[in-house]
Short mmCIF file of C-alpha atoms in Angstrom, two decimals:
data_model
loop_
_atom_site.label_atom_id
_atom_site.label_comp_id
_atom_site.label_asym_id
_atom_site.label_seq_id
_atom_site.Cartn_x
_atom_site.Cartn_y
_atom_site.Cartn_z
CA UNK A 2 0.00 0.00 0.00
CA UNK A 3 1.37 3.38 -0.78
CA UNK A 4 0.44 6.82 0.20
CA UNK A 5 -0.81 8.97 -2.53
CA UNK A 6 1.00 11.97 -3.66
CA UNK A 7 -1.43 13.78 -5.58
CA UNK A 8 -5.52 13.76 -5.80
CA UNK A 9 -7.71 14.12 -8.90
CA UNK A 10 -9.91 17.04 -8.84
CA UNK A 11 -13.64 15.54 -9.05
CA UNK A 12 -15.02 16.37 -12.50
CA UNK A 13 -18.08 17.45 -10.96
CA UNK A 14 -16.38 20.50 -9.18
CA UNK A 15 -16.77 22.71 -11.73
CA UNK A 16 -20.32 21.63 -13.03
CA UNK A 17 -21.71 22.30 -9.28
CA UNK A 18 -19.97 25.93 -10.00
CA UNK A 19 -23.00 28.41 -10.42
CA UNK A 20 -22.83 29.49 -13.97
CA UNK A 21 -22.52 33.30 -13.31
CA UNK A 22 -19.35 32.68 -11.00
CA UNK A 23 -17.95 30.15 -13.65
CA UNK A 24 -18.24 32.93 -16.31
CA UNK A 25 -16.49 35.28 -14.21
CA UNK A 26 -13.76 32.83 -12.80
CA UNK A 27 -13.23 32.54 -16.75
CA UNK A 28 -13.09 36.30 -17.38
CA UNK A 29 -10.44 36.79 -14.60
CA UNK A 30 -8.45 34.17 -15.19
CA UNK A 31 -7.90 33.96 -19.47
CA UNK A 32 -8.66 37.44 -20.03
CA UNK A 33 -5.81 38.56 -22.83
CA UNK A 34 -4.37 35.98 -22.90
CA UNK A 35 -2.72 33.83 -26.10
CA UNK A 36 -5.37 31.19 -27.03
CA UNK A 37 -3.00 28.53 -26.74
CA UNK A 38 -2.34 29.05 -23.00
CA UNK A 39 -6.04 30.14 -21.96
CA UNK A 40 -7.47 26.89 -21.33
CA UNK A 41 -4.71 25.66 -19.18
CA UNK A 42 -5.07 29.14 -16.91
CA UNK A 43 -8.74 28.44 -16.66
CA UNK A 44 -8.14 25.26 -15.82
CA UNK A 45 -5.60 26.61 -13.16
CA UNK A 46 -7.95 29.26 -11.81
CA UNK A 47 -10.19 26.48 -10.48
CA UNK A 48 -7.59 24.65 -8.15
CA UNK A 49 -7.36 28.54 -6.82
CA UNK A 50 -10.54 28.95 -5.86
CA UNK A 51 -11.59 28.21 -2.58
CA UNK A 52 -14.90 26.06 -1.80
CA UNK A 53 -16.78 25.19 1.28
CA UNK A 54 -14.62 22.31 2.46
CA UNK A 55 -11.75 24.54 2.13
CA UNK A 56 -12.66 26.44 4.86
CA UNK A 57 -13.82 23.27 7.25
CA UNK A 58 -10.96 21.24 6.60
CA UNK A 59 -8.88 24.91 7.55
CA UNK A 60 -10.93 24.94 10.76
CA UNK A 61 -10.35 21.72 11.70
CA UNK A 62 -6.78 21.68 11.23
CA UNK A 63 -7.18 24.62 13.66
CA UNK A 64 -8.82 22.52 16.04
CA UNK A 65 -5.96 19.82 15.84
CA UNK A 66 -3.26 22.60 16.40
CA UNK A 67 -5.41 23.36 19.84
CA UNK A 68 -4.97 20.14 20.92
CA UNK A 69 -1.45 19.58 19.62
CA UNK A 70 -0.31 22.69 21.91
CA UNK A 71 -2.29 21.55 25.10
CA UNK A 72 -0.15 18.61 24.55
CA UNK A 73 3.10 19.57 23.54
CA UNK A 74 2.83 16.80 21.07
CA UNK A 75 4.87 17.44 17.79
CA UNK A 76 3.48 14.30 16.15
CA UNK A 77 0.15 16.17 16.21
CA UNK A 78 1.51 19.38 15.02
CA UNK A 79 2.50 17.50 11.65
CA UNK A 80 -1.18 15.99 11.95
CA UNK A 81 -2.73 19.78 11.62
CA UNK A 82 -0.47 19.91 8.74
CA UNK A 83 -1.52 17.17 7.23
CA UNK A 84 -5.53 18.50 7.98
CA UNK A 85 -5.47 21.52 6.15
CA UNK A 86 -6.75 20.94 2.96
CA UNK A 87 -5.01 22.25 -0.14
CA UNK A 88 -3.95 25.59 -0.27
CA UNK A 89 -5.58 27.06 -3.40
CA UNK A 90 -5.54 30.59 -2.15
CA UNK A 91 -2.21 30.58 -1.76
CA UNK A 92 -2.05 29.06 -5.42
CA UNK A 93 -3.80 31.83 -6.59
CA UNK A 94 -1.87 34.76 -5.93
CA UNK A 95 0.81 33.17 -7.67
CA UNK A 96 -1.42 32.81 -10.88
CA UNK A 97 -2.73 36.31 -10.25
CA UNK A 98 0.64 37.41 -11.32
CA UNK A 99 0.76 35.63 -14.46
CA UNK A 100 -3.27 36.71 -15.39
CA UNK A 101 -2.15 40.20 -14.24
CA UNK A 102 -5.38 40.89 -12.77
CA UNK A 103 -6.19 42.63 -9.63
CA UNK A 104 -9.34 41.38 -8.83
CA UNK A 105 -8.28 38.06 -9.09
CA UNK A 106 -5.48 38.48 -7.06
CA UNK A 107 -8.17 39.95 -4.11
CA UNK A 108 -10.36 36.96 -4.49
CA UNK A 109 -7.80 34.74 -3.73
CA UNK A 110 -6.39 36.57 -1.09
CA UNK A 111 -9.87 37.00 0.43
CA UNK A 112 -10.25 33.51 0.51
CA UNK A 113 -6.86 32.95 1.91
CA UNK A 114 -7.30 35.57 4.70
CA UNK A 115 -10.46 33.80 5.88
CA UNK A 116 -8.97 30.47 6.13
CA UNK A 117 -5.96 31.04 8.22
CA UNK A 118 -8.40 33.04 10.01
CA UNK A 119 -9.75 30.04 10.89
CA UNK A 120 -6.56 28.41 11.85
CA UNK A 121 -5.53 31.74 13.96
CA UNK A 122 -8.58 30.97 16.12
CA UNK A 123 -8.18 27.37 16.79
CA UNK A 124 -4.58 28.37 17.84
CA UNK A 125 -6.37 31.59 19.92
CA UNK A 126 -9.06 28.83 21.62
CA UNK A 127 -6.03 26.69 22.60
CA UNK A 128 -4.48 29.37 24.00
CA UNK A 129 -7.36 30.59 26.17
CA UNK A 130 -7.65 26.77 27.54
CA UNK A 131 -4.50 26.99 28.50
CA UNK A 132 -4.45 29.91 30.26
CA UNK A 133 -7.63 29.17 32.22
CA UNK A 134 -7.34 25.29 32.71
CA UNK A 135 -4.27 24.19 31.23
CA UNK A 136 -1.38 26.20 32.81
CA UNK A 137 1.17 22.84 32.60
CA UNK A 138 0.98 23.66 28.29
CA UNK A 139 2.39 27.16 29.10
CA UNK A 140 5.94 25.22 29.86
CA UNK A 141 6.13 23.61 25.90
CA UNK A 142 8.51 24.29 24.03
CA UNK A 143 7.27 22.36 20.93
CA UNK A 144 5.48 25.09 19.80
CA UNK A 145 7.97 27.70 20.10
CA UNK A 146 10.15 26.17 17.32
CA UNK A 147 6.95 27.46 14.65
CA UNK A 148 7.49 31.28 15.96
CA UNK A 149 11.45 31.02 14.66
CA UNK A 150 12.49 31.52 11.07
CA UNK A 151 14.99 28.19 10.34
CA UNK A 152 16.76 27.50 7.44
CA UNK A 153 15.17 24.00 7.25
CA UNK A 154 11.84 25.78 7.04
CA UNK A 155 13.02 27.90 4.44
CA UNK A 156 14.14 25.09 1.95
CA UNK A 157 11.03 23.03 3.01
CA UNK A 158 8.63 25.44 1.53
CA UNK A 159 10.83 26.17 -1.10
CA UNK A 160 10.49 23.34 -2.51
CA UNK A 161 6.71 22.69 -1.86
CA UNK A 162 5.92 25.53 -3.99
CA UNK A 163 8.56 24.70 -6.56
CA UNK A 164 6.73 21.22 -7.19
CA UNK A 165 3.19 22.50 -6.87
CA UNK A 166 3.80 24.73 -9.72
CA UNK A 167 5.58 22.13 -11.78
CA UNK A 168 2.82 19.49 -10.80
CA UNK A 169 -0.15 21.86 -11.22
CA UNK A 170 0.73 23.15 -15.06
CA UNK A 171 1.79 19.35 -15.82
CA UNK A 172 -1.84 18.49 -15.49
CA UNK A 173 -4.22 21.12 -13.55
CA UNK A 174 -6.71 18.45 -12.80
CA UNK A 175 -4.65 16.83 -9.86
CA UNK A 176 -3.93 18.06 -6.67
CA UNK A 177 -0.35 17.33 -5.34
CA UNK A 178 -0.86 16.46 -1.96
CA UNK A 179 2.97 15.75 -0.99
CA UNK A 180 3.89 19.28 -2.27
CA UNK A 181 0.77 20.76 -0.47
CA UNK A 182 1.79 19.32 2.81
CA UNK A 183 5.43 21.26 2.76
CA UNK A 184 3.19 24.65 2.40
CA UNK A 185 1.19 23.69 4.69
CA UNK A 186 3.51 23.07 7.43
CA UNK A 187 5.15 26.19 6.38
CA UNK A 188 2.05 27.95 6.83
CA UNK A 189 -0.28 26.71 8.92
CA UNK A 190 1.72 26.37 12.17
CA UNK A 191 2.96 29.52 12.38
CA UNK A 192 -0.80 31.56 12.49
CA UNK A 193 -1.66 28.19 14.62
CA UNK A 194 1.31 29.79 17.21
CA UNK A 195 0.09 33.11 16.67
CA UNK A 196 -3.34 32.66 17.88
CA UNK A 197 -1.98 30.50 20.72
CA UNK A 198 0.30 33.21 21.98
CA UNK A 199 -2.19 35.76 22.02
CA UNK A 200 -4.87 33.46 23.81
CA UNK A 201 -2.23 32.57 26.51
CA UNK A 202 -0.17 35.73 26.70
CA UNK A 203 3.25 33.55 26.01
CA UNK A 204 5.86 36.10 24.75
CA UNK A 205 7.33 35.61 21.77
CA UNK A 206 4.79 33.74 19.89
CA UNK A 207 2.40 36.93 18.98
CA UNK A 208 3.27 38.78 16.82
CA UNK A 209 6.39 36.43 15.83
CA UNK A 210 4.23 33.77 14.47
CA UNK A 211 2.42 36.03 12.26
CA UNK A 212 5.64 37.27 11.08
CA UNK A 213 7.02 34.46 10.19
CA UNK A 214 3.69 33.32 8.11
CA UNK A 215 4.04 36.80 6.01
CA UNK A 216 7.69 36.03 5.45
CA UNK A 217 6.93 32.67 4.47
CA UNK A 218 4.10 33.92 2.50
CA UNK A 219 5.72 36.46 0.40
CA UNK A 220 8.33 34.31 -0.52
CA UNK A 221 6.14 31.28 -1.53
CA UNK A 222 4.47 33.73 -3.81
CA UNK A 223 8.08 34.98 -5.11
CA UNK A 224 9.18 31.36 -5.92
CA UNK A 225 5.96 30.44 -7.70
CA UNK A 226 6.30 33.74 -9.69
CA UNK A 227 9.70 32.76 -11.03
CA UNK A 228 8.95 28.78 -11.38
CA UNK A 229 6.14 30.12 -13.51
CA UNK A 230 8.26 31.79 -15.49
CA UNK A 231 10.68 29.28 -16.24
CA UNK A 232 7.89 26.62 -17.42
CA UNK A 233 6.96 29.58 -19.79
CA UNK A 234 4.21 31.44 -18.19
CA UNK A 235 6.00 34.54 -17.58
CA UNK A 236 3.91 37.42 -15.56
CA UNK A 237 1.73 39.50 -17.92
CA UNK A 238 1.49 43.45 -17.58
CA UNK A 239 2.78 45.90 -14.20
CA UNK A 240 0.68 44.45 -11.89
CA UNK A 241 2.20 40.69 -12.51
CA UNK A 242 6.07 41.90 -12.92
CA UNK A 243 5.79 43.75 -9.26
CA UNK A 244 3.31 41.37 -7.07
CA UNK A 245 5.95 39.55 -5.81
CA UNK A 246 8.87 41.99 -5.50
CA UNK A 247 5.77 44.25 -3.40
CA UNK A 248 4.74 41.17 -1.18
CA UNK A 249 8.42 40.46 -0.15
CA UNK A 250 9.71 44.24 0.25
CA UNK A 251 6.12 44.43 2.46
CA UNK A 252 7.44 41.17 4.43
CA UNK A 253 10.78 42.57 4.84
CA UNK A 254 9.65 45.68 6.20
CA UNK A 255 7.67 44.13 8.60
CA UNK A 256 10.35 41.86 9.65
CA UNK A 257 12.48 44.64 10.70
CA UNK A 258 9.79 46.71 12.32
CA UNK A 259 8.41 44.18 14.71
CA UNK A 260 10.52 41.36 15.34
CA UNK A 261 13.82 40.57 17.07
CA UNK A 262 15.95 39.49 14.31
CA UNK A 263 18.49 42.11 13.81
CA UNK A 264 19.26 41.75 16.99
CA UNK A 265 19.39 37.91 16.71
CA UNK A 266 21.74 38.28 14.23
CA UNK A 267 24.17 40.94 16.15
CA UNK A 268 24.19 38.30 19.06
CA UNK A 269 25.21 35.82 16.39
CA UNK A 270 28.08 37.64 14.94
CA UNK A 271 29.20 38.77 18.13
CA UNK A 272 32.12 37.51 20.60
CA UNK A 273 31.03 34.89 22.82
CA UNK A 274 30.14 36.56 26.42
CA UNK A 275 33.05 37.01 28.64
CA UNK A 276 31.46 34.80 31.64
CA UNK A 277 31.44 36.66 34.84
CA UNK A 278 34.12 35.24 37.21
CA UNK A 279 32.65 33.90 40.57
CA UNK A 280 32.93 36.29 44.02
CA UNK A 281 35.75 35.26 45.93
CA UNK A 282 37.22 35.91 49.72
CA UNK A 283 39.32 39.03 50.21
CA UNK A 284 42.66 38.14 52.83
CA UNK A 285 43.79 41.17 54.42
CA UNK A 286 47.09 42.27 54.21
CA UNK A 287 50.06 40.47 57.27
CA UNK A 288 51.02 43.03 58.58
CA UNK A 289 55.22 41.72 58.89
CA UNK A 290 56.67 41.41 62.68
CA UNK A 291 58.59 44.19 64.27
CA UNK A 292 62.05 43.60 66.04
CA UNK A 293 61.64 46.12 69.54
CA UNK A 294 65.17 46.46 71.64
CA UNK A 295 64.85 46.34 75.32
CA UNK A 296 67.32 47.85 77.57
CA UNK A 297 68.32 45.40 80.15
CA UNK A 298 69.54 46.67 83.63
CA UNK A 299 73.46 46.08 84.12
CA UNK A 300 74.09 42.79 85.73
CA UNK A 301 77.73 42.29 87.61
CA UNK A 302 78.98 40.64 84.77
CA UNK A 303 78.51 44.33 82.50
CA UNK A 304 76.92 42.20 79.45
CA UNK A 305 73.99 43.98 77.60
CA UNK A 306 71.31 41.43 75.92
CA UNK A 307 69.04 41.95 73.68
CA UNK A 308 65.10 40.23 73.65
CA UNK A 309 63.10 39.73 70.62
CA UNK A 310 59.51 40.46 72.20
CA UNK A 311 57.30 39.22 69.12
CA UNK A 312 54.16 41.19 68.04
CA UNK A 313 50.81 40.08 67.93
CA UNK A 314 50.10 38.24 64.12
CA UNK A 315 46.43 39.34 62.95
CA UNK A 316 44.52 36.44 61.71
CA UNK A 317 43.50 36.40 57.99
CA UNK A 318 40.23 36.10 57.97
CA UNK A 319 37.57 35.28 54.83
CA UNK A 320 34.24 37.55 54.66
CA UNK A 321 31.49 34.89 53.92
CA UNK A 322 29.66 35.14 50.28
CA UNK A 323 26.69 33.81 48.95
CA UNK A 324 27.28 30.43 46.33
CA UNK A 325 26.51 31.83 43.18
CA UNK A 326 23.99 29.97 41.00
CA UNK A 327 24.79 29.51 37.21
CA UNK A 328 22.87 28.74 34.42
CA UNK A 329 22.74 28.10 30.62
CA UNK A 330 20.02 29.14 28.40
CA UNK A 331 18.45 26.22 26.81
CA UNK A 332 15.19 26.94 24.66
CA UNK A 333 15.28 24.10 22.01
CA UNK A 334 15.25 24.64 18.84
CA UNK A 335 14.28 28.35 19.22
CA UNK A 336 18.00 28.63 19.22
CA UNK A 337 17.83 31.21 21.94
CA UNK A 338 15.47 33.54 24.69
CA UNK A 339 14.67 36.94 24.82
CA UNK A 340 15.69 38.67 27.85
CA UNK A 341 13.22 41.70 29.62
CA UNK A 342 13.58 44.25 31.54
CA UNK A 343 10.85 42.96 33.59
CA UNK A 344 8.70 39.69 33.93
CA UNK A 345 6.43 39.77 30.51
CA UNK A 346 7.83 43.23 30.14
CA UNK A 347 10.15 45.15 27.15
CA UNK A 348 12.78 43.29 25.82
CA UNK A 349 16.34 44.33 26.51
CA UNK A 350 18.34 41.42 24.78
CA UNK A 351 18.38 37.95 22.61
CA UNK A 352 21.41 35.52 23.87
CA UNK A 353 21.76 31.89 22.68
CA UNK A 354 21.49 28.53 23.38
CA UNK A 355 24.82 27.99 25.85
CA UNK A 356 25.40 31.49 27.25
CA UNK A 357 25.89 30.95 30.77
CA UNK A 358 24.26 33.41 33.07
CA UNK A 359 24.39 34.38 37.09
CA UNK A 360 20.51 33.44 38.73
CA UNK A 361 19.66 36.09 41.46
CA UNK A 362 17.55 35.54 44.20
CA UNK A 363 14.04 37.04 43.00
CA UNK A 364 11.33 34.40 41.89
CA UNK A 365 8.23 35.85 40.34
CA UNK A 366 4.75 33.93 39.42
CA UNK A 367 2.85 35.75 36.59
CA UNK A 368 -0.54 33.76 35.41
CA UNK A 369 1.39 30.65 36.65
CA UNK A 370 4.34 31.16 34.75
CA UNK A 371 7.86 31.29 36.69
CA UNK A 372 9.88 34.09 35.93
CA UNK A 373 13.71 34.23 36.92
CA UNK A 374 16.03 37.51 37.41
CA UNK A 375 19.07 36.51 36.02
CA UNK A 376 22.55 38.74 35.34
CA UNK A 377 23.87 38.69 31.82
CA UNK A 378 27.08 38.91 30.63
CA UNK A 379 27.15 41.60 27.66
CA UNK A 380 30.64 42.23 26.52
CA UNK A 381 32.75 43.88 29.65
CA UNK A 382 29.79 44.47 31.32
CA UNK A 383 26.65 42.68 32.37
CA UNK A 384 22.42 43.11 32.10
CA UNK A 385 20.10 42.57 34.31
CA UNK A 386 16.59 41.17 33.21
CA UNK A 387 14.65 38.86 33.69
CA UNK A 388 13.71 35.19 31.61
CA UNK A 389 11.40 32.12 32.00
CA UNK A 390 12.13 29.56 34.25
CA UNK A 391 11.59 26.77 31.57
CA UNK A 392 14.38 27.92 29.24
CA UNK A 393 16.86 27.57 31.82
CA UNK A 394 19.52 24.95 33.07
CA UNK A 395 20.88 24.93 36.06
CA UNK A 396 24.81 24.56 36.26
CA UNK A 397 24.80 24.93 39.97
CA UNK A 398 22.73 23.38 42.66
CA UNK A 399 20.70 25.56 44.78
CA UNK A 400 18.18 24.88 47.31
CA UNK A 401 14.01 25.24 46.02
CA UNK A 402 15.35 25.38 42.40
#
């Protein structure tokens, strides 16, 4: 038994199409165009458009990432992947480039906005749960690797896109389902964190997961621009040549407006932290022994002597100091924690995975969540702030750790 990679669009899609919407799904999608290459664009512009089970399948996937982050179950993120149905939205902003037309470009987006939508709340239901009932799925750390831009993301949804296109204009009535799952993953997990973080009030999964679903986003739409291209249906008029330059200048901006990642990448490129030596005893000075001369009355004999009378030797003594308690950030595959200034406040700093850091004495409980003051080493100086007790690793022992 194998798994199927693609599925055959039923032939009696388009016949349950009301005709008025089929006419204009026609007009938007092979308007100006060569005759040779309309048919295939109409035939394209159908796989784009979304339908009622679009939107279920989207809200059930939704559903699944709920239950996937109450759990901290990765298996079942994949599963919520593997839900969402086929993303012909996000197919159809890349064909709205090569049509060139605006509206069709908005009803694809429309549809697309409405179905994530639908993910975004699943994630935001899970997150209210969690807050209210749930406060153990506040500690994951599953879910915080779909908040992170990775490299292995990157090329994962690269190449979804890259074979959807291929796979779609090599015969528009089949749906590749192997290709749609990379998308989806890319996708769909990252406005499922989103929602989440918002619901529970975890930092650094709203806005970040949103972020990272515009990022992904703009340059899925980039990629199927340009693979397009190459298989010979190059973008027609402005509005093609600049819809995906515009979507992934607008994700840039954002990136660099609202997230953390410059300064990710300054920590990166930096020196390792200088750690901070531990607080040692202080001897005080010896002071060294004087030699004092004592007359001695004359005896019969007329000899003089002379006695050594030794001073008094202070003690050395060590002034007592607290053990200091070390520890090493550890946040999974996040690849590092943000630092704040104070529990769930403004964010002062991003160090990585390793850094070793001083733990202070202060403990603070926020909506169940422990949060830690901790002193960082930054260069030849240190930061105080403050970080979640679950992304920390103790180097020292300490008593009620």
């Amino acid at each position: 038994m194998t798994i199927p990679t693609s599925e055959p669009l039923p032939p009696e899609d388009r016949q349950n199409v009301p005709p008025a919407r089929r006419r204009r799904q026609d007009r938007l999608a092979a308007r100006h165009l060569p005759a040779a290459q309309a048919e295939l664009v109409k035939a394209l512009s159908y796989q784009a458009t979304p339908t009622i089970g679009f939107y279920l399948f989207m809200a059930l996937a939704g559903l699944v990432f709920a239950v996937a982050a109450l759990l901290d179950a990765p298996a079942l993120f994949i599963l919520a992947a593997l839900v969402a149905p086929f993303l012909g939205p996000v197919f159809g902003l890349v064909l709205a480039a090569r049509v060139g037309s605006g509206r069709f470009f908005l009803t694809a987006l429309v549809g697309l906005l409405v179905g994530f939508g639908l993910v975004f709340t699943g994630g935001l239901l899970g997150g209210f749960i969690a807050k209210a009932f749930w406060p153990q799925a506040l500690e994951g750390q599953s879910i915080r690797t779909h908040a992170v831009l990775t490299i292995p993301d990157v090329v994962l949804l690269s190449l979804g896109i890259i074979l959807t296109v291929y796979l779609l204009v090599r015969n528009p009535n089949q749906r590749p389902l192997a290709a749609n799952a990379a998308l989806t993953y890319s996708l769909v997990l990252p406005v499922g964190t989103a929602g989440f973080g918002l619901g529970s009030g975890l930092p650094s999964l709203f806005p970040d997961g949103l972020i990272v679903f515009v990022i992904h986003l703009a340059g899925l739409v980039l990629l199927g621009v340009l693979t397009l291209a190459l298989l010979g249906l190059r973008p027609r008029g402005w509005f093609g040549y600049t819809l995906g330059s515009t979507l992934l200048l607008l994700a840039v901006v954002v990136m660099l407006l609202t997230s953390g990642l410059l300064t990710a990448f300054s920590a990166q490129v930096a020196l390792p932290p200088t750690p901070i030596p531990a607080p040692s005893g202080t001897l005080s000075p010896t002071p060294e022994p004087t030699l004092t001369l004592t007359p001695v009355a004359p005896t019969p004999s007329l000899t003089a002597t002379r006695t050594l009378i030794p001073s008094e030797t202070p003690t050395p003594t060590v002034s007592p100091q607290p053990t200091p308690v070390w520890a090493v950030i550890d946040a999974g595959q996040g690849g590092g924690a943000w630092i704040r200034k104070e529990p769930n406040g403004e964010l002062l700093i991003t160090v990585l995975n390793g850094t070793l850091v001083q733990v202070l004495p202060d403990l603070v409980v926020e909506d169940y969540i422990n949060w830690v003051h901790v002193l960082v080493p930054y260069g030849q100086t240190s930061i105080e702030g403050w970080i979640l007790r679950s992304l920390l690793q103790t180097a020292t022992p300490a008593p009620d750790w």
